[in-house]
Short mmCIF file of C-alpha atoms and ligand atoms in Angstrom, two decimals:
data_model
loop_
_atom_site.label_atom_id
_atom_site.label_comp_id
_atom_site.label_asym_id
_atom_site.label_seq_id
_atom_site.Cartn_x
_atom_site.Cartn_y
_atom_site.Cartn_z
CA UNK A 1 108.50 250.59 77.29
CA UNK A 2 108.04 247.57 79.49
CA UNK A 3 107.53 244.32 77.72
CA UNK A 4 104.77 241.96 78.69
CA UNK A 5 105.76 238.39 79.38
CA UNK A 6 104.56 237.15 76.00
CA UNK A 7 106.68 239.78 74.24
CA UNK A 8 110.02 238.66 75.65
CA UNK A 9 110.81 235.88 73.22
CA UNK A 10 112.85 236.24 70.09
CA UNK A 11 111.43 234.28 67.21
CA UNK A 12 112.75 234.03 63.66
CA UNK A 13 110.78 232.52 60.81
CA UNK A 14 112.92 231.56 57.83
CA UNK A 15 111.37 230.74 54.44
CA UNK A 16 113.26 229.93 51.25
CA UNK A 17 112.60 232.02 48.19
CA UNK A 18 110.71 230.30 45.30
CA UNK A 19 112.11 227.14 46.81
CA UNK A 20 111.78 224.36 44.21
CA UNK A 21 112.23 226.75 41.28
CA UNK A 22 115.41 228.25 42.83
CA UNK A 23 116.87 224.81 43.36
CA UNK A 24 116.24 223.96 39.72
CA UNK A 25 117.74 227.24 38.47
CA UNK A 26 120.74 226.70 40.70
CA UNK A 27 121.39 223.27 39.32
CA UNK A 28 120.75 224.02 35.74
CA UNK A 29 122.33 227.33 34.50
CA UNK A 30 120.18 227.14 31.33
CA UNK A 31 117.17 227.90 33.51
CA UNK A 32 118.59 230.95 35.27
CA UNK A 33 116.84 234.25 34.62
CA UNK A 34 114.05 232.39 32.84
CA UNK A 35 110.35 231.99 33.76
CA UNK A 36 110.00 228.41 34.97
CA UNK A 37 107.31 226.39 36.66
CA UNK A 38 108.12 223.29 38.64
CA UNK A 39 105.41 220.71 38.32
CA UNK A 40 103.58 218.26 36.15
CA UNK A 41 103.70 220.28 32.92
CA UNK A 42 101.36 221.94 30.47
CA UNK A 43 98.98 219.09 29.74
CA UNK A 44 97.62 217.79 33.00
CA UNK A 45 100.07 219.03 35.59
CA UNK A 46 99.73 221.49 38.33
CA UNK A 47 102.43 224.07 39.24
CA UNK A 48 104.10 223.55 42.65
CA UNK A 49 105.91 226.88 42.42
CA UNK A 50 107.19 229.34 39.87
CA UNK A 51 110.45 231.30 39.52
CA UNK A 52 110.23 235.02 40.25
CA UNK A 53 110.58 235.62 36.49
CA UNK A 54 107.40 233.66 35.95
CA UNK A 55 105.55 235.23 38.81
CA UNK A 56 105.64 238.61 37.00
CA UNK A 57 103.22 237.05 34.49
CA UNK A 58 100.91 235.82 37.23
CA UNK A 59 102.07 232.22 37.37
CA UNK A 60 101.48 230.83 40.85
CA UNK A 61 101.57 227.75 43.10
CA UNK A 62 98.64 225.33 42.54
CA UNK A 63 97.89 226.73 39.08
CA UNK A 64 97.07 224.20 36.36
CA UNK A 65 99.87 224.00 33.78
CA UNK A 66 97.80 225.09 30.75
CA UNK A 67 96.67 228.28 32.50
CA UNK A 68 100.22 229.02 33.51
CA UNK A 69 101.30 228.61 29.89
CA UNK A 70 98.50 230.94 28.77
CA UNK A 71 99.73 233.62 31.21
CA UNK A 72 103.33 233.14 30.18
CA UNK A 73 103.92 231.59 26.74
CA UNK A 74 107.68 231.31 27.17
CA UNK A 75 107.17 229.35 30.46
CA UNK A 76 109.53 226.36 30.87
CA UNK A 77 108.06 223.39 32.76
CA UNK A 78 110.53 221.54 34.99
CA UNK A 79 109.62 218.26 36.68
CA UNK A 80 110.19 218.26 40.48
CA UNK A 81 113.10 216.46 42.17
CA UNK A 82 111.88 215.89 45.70
CA UNK A 83 115.05 214.09 46.83
CA UNK A 84 116.96 217.22 45.96
CA UNK A 85 114.59 219.44 48.01
CA UNK A 86 114.86 217.11 50.92
CA UNK A 87 118.64 217.38 50.73
CA UNK A 88 118.58 221.18 50.69
CA UNK A 89 116.07 221.11 53.54
CA UNK A 90 118.52 218.99 55.58
CA UNK A 91 121.27 221.51 54.79
CA UNK A 92 119.26 224.50 56.00
CA UNK A 93 118.11 222.67 59.13
CA UNK A 94 121.77 221.84 59.95
CA UNK A 95 122.44 225.56 59.70
CA UNK A 96 119.50 226.46 61.99
CA UNK A 97 120.71 223.90 64.53
CA UNK A 98 124.01 225.73 64.85
CA UNK A 99 122.15 228.61 66.38
CA UNK A 100 119.53 226.93 68.45
CA UNK A 101 117.99 223.57 69.19
CA UNK A 102 114.57 225.12 69.23
CA UNK A 103 113.84 224.72 65.53
CA UNK A 104 110.31 223.84 64.35
CA UNK A 105 110.02 223.03 60.66
CA UNK A 106 106.74 223.91 59.00
CA UNK A 107 107.59 222.37 55.68
CA UNK A 108 110.74 221.55 53.74
CA UNK A 109 111.57 225.21 53.13
CA UNK A 110 110.54 226.98 56.30
CA UNK A 111 110.96 226.82 60.03
CA UNK A 112 110.46 228.75 63.27
CA UNK A 113 113.48 229.29 65.43
CA UNK A 114 113.40 230.44 69.08
CA UNK A 115 116.68 232.31 69.55
CA UNK A 116 115.87 233.97 72.89
CA UNK A 117 118.69 231.77 74.23
CA UNK A 118 121.10 230.69 71.51
CA UNK A 119 124.32 228.83 70.88
CA UNK A 120 126.38 231.88 69.76
CA UNK A 121 125.37 234.12 72.71
CA UNK A 122 124.09 236.77 70.36
CA UNK A 123 121.51 239.06 71.98
CA UNK A 124 120.12 240.50 68.70
CA UNK A 125 117.77 238.18 66.85
CA UNK A 126 118.22 240.30 63.72
CA UNK A 127 121.96 239.66 63.75
CA UNK A 128 121.24 235.92 63.89
CA UNK A 129 118.69 236.21 61.09
CA UNK A 130 121.29 237.99 58.88
CA UNK A 131 123.91 235.39 59.76
CA UNK A 132 121.58 232.53 58.89
CA UNK A 133 120.74 234.16 55.54
CA UNK A 134 124.48 234.50 54.80
CA UNK A 135 125.19 230.90 55.85
CA UNK A 136 122.42 229.54 53.70
CA UNK A 137 123.59 231.52 50.69
CA UNK A 138 127.22 230.55 51.20
CA UNK A 139 126.44 226.83 51.67
CA UNK A 140 123.56 226.27 49.26
CA UNK A 141 123.72 229.29 46.82
CA UNK A 142 120.11 229.90 47.56
CA UNK A 143 118.34 232.86 49.12
CA UNK A 144 115.78 232.96 51.85
CA UNK A 145 113.75 235.60 53.67
CA UNK A 146 113.23 235.99 57.39
CA UNK A 147 110.83 237.54 59.80
CA UNK A 148 111.94 238.52 63.25
CA UNK A 149 109.57 239.19 66.08
CA UNK A 150 108.53 238.14 69.53
CA UNK A 151 105.97 235.49 68.47
CA UNK A 152 105.38 232.89 65.76
CA UNK A 153 102.34 234.54 64.24
CA UNK A 154 104.10 237.83 63.53
CA UNK A 155 107.43 236.35 62.59
CA UNK A 156 105.71 234.10 59.99
CA UNK A 157 103.87 236.98 58.36
CA UNK A 158 106.91 239.25 58.52
CA UNK A 159 109.09 236.83 56.53
CA UNK A 160 106.83 237.38 53.56
CA UNK A 161 106.99 241.16 53.59
CA UNK A 162 110.43 241.66 52.02
CA UNK A 163 110.66 238.68 49.62
CA UNK A 164 113.04 237.73 48.12
CA UNK A 165 116.22 237.83 50.14
CA UNK A 166 114.80 240.20 52.72
CA UNK A 167 114.53 240.55 56.50
CA UNK A 168 111.62 242.17 58.30
CA UNK A 169 111.73 242.99 61.93
CA UNK A 170 108.56 243.70 63.86
CA UNK A 171 109.25 244.93 67.40
CA UNK A 172 106.61 244.52 70.08
CA UNK A 173 105.58 248.21 69.93
CA UNK A 174 105.13 247.99 66.12
CA UNK A 175 103.00 244.81 66.28
CA UNK A 176 99.61 246.46 66.81
CA UNK A 177 99.90 248.81 63.83
CA UNK A 178 101.34 246.01 61.67
CA UNK A 179 98.47 243.68 62.44
CA UNK A 180 95.74 246.31 62.14
CA UNK A 181 96.85 247.10 58.60
CA UNK A 182 97.02 243.47 57.58
CA UNK A 183 94.43 242.13 55.13
CA UNK A 184 92.78 239.14 56.81
CA UNK A 185 93.91 236.78 53.92
CA UNK A 186 97.43 237.32 55.19
CA UNK A 187 96.62 236.07 58.69
CA UNK A 188 98.33 232.67 59.11
CA UNK A 189 95.59 230.30 60.26
CA UNK A 190 92.82 232.04 58.30
CA UNK A 191 92.17 229.95 55.25
CA UNK A 192 90.23 230.71 52.14
CA UNK A 193 86.86 229.62 53.53
CA UNK A 194 87.19 231.60 56.74
CA UNK A 195 88.47 234.64 54.84
CA UNK A 196 85.34 234.51 52.62
CA UNK A 197 83.19 234.25 55.74
CA UNK A 198 84.95 237.25 57.27
CA UNK A 199 84.42 239.30 54.09
CA UNK A 200 80.74 238.61 54.37
CA UNK A 201 80.91 240.03 57.86
CA UNK A 202 82.76 243.14 56.58
CA UNK A 203 86.00 242.06 58.17
CA UNK A 204 88.74 243.09 55.68
CA UNK A 205 91.72 243.91 57.90
CA UNK A 206 93.11 243.32 61.34
CA UNK A 207 91.57 246.67 62.33
CA UNK A 208 88.10 245.33 61.46
CA UNK A 209 88.67 242.05 63.17
CA UNK A 210 89.69 243.83 66.37
CA UNK A 211 86.23 245.30 66.78
CA UNK A 212 84.77 241.84 67.45
CA UNK A 213 84.33 240.54 71.05
CA UNK A 214 85.77 237.17 71.94
CA UNK A 215 82.36 235.78 72.61
CA UNK A 216 81.01 236.82 69.13
CA UNK A 217 84.16 235.47 67.38
CA UNK A 218 83.74 232.12 69.15
CA UNK A 219 80.06 232.01 68.21
CA UNK A 220 80.92 232.61 64.56
CA UNK A 221 84.13 230.65 64.23
CA UNK A 222 84.19 228.10 67.04
CA UNK A 223 87.37 227.58 68.98
CA UNK A 224 89.42 229.29 66.33
CA UNK A 225 87.54 232.52 67.22
CA UNK A 226 89.52 232.64 70.46
CA UNK A 227 92.76 232.31 68.51
CA UNK A 228 91.74 235.14 66.16
CA UNK A 229 90.86 237.30 69.12
CA UNK A 230 94.33 236.88 70.62
CA UNK A 231 96.46 237.12 67.52
CA UNK A 232 94.83 240.30 66.32
CA UNK A 233 96.02 241.77 69.62
CA UNK A 234 99.53 240.41 69.02
CA UNK A 235 99.08 237.72 71.70
CA UNK A 236 100.53 234.36 70.61
CA UNK A 237 102.23 232.30 73.25
CA UNK A 238 102.60 229.15 71.24
CA UNK A 239 106.07 227.80 71.88
CA UNK A 240 108.47 226.74 69.16
CA UNK A 241 108.39 222.97 69.36
CA UNK A 242 111.52 221.21 68.09
CA UNK A 243 111.63 217.78 66.49
CA UNK A 244 113.59 216.74 69.54
CA UNK A 245 110.57 217.53 71.77
CA UNK A 246 108.12 215.87 69.49
CA UNK A 247 107.41 212.38 70.61
CA UNK A 248 105.24 211.00 67.84
CA UNK A 249 102.97 211.63 64.84
CA UNK A 250 99.77 209.78 64.34
CA UNK A 251 97.00 209.46 61.75
CA UNK A 252 93.86 207.38 62.34
CA UNK A 253 90.60 206.87 60.56
CA UNK A 254 87.21 205.66 61.74
CA UNK A 255 85.78 203.60 58.93
CA UNK A 256 82.49 204.45 57.36
CA UNK A 257 81.37 200.88 58.08
CA UNK A 258 83.09 198.06 60.03
CA UNK A 259 85.46 196.00 57.90
CA UNK A 260 86.05 192.29 58.09
CA UNK A 261 87.92 191.88 54.76
CA UNK A 262 91.69 191.87 55.14
CA UNK A 263 92.28 193.16 51.61
CA UNK A 264 90.17 196.19 52.23
CA UNK A 265 91.94 196.82 55.50
CA UNK A 266 95.31 196.62 53.72
CA UNK A 267 94.08 199.32 51.37
CA UNK A 268 93.01 201.53 54.24
CA UNK A 269 96.42 201.13 55.88
CA UNK A 270 97.96 202.24 52.60
CA UNK A 271 95.81 205.39 52.49
CA UNK A 272 96.53 206.14 56.11
CA UNK A 273 100.30 205.68 55.55
CA UNK A 274 100.17 208.16 52.62
CA UNK A 275 98.53 210.74 54.90
CA UNK A 276 100.96 210.09 57.69
CA UNK A 277 103.91 210.38 55.21
CA UNK A 278 102.71 213.81 54.13
CA UNK A 279 102.62 214.93 57.72
CA UNK A 280 106.08 213.42 58.41
CA UNK A 281 107.58 215.37 55.49
CA UNK A 282 105.88 218.53 56.56
CA UNK A 283 107.09 218.42 60.09
CA UNK A 284 110.30 216.59 59.18
CA UNK A 285 109.64 214.02 61.81
CA UNK A 286 110.83 210.49 60.92
CA UNK A 287 110.87 207.82 63.58
CA UNK A 288 112.16 204.31 63.78
CA UNK A 289 109.02 202.84 65.36
CA UNK A 290 105.78 202.26 63.58
CA UNK A 291 102.65 201.35 65.56
CA UNK A 292 99.36 200.00 64.15
CA UNK A 293 96.30 200.62 66.18
CA UNK A 294 93.10 198.67 65.61
CA UNK A 295 89.78 199.30 67.29
CA UNK A 296 87.39 196.43 66.88
CA UNK A 297 83.69 196.75 66.30
CA UNK A 298 83.30 195.86 70.08
CA UNK A 299 85.59 198.84 70.94
CA UNK A 300 88.49 196.69 72.00
CA UNK A 301 91.85 198.31 71.08
CA UNK A 302 94.99 196.56 70.16
CA UNK A 303 98.29 198.14 69.18
CA UNK A 304 101.28 196.43 67.63
CA UNK A 305 104.66 197.97 66.89
CA UNK A 306 107.76 197.36 64.83
CA UNK A 307 111.06 199.14 65.57
CA UNK A 308 113.75 199.36 62.94
CA UNK A 309 117.42 200.20 63.52
CA UNK A 310 116.90 203.44 61.58
CA UNK A 311 114.35 206.14 61.02
CA UNK A 312 111.64 205.25 58.44
CA UNK A 313 112.28 207.72 55.65
CA UNK A 314 110.57 206.17 52.75
CA UNK A 315 106.80 206.18 52.03
CA UNK A 316 106.75 202.67 50.46
CA UNK A 317 108.57 201.26 53.51
CA UNK A 318 106.07 203.02 55.79
CA UNK A 319 103.15 201.55 53.93
CA UNK A 320 104.61 198.02 53.78
CA UNK A 321 105.54 197.96 57.45
CA UNK A 322 102.04 199.08 58.42
CA UNK A 323 100.56 196.38 56.16
CA UNK A 324 102.87 193.74 57.64
CA UNK A 325 101.75 194.58 61.12
CA UNK A 326 98.10 194.21 60.00
CA UNK A 327 98.69 190.90 58.27
CA UNK A 328 100.77 189.39 61.03
CA UNK A 329 98.10 190.26 63.63
CA UNK A 330 95.08 189.41 61.55
CA UNK A 331 94.06 186.75 64.01
CA UNK A 332 93.65 189.27 66.84
CA UNK A 333 90.61 191.11 65.41
CA UNK A 334 87.60 190.33 63.22
CA UNK A 335 85.46 193.33 62.55
CA UNK A 336 87.35 196.60 62.63
CA UNK A 337 85.94 200.08 63.13
CA UNK A 338 89.09 202.21 63.34
CA UNK A 339 92.66 201.91 62.06
CA UNK A 340 95.59 204.10 62.96
CA UNK A 341 99.27 204.39 62.31
CA UNK A 342 101.78 206.21 64.59
CA UNK A 343 105.39 206.92 63.99
CA UNK A 344 107.66 207.52 67.00
CA UNK A 345 111.15 207.13 68.41
CA UNK A 346 113.00 209.49 66.13
CA UNK A 347 116.76 209.04 66.04
CA UNK A 348 118.29 212.46 66.00
CA UNK A 349 121.55 213.08 64.25
CA UNK A 350 123.51 214.91 66.95
CA UNK A 351 126.17 215.90 64.47
CA UNK A 352 125.19 219.54 64.42
CA UNK A 353 123.43 219.94 67.74
CA UNK A 354 125.81 220.55 70.58
CA UNK A 355 124.17 221.39 73.86
CA UNK A 356 122.59 224.81 74.38
CA UNK A 357 124.58 227.54 76.04
CA UNK A 358 122.78 230.13 78.04
CA UNK A 359 122.87 233.84 77.29
CA UNK A 360 124.89 235.95 79.72
CA UNK A 361 122.88 238.91 81.07
P1 TTP B 401 106.29 228.32 49.63
O1 TTP B 401 107.30 228.76 50.67
O2 TTP B 401 104.86 228.65 49.92
O3 TTP B 401 106.64 229.01 48.26
P2 TTP B 401 108.02 229.28 47.55
O4 TTP B 401 109.15 228.96 48.46
O5 TTP B 401 108.06 228.57 46.22
O6 TTP B 401 107.97 230.81 47.25
P3 TTP B 401 108.13 232.04 48.25
O7 TTP B 401 109.35 232.83 47.80
O8 TTP B 401 106.89 232.87 48.04
O9 TTP B 401 108.25 231.45 49.65
O10 TTP B 401 106.39 226.77 49.38
C1 TTP B 401 107.66 226.09 49.38
C2 TTP B 401 107.62 225.02 48.37
O11 TTP B 401 106.59 224.10 48.56
C3 TTP B 401 107.47 225.47 46.98
O12 TTP B 401 108.71 225.88 46.35
C4 TTP B 401 106.84 224.35 46.23
C5 TTP B 401 106.02 223.61 47.31
N1 TTP B 401 104.56 223.91 47.19
C6 TTP B 401 103.76 223.04 46.52
O13 TTP B 401 104.18 221.97 46.15
N2 TTP B 401 102.42 223.42 46.39
C7 TTP B 401 101.91 224.57 46.87
O14 TTP B 401 100.69 224.87 46.67
C8 TTP B 401 102.75 225.54 47.52
C9 TTP B 401 102.22 226.84 48.02
C10 TTP B 401 104.11 225.14 47.69
MG1 MG B 402 109.17 229.66 50.39
#
């Protein structure tokens, strides 16, 4: 069968198994084999994730602690250690980078890799996925699951099919059947609200979604409708974008009413920095330059930057640098209608990222 141009890439999606819980069980043998929930606890906390032993009882991510305890009375609550998860995240990213520079993290525990061309000259993406799985296990004592396909959308869904410690390969000719059978909740990019709307329209699976024309989908779901139309046909040409290619990350907010009070502005900068920090952690992008953008009530824009000698990898530092820029430049604006923060100029540790070698054909 001849492959279409969009089916010629080799994409792997890797996702760690019960990530926070597995790290806790790894580091504390007393927790191994036990139902645990990582999170704030029984009283007021929310579960970030549960060990596979706890999942059997129905304990899930985002579940309030007291409900989790009702479902599983033996449940052990463990407080999260985010520094530890960051460290493991760095370990697995270093492993990914041995195979390709085209690594796009989606969160601390998952990433897309484009291995069409790769550093070990291995033509089979599945072999690379197995090798990554083995490296991760050997170097972190943790398991992960992988999805292998020709596009991000299918690789991402595939990685969830054989969890834990599994690999699922979806070849181009299998994609149509795979997607048709898929319940729409499983479509990446279709959230709870959209799924509900689709149920109301009797769209339960990929097969149902496929009956809709592009025009009707756009009418019902806006721009996302065009994306749904394509992905349900297995068409997803979104490239894997590495941190190396990313130039910046920005968050800005138009204020409900113009602000003249510096203390209020300082608070807004704090809130914006928290949102930006979340996005930085998610995409694992930390730069050494922070830029403050201010749009005045008269629509004049000023930007001011500060560049450090290292990447900004601390939320408090991010907030205080942003606030400093605001205070130092307070004279340059009076009434403010929009405030934004941008992070850029990431310093990349080249330790594990030697230059890409082409595949021989
Ligand atoms: P996931 O990869 O969604 O879940 P997981 O790794 O715990 O389990 P699975 O084997 O099904 O992949 O999320 C990764 C980590 O992100 C997870 O260990 C904890 C954290 N997290 C939250 O803090 N809140 C959430 O609602 C979710 C879904 C995850
Ligand atoms: Mg995971």
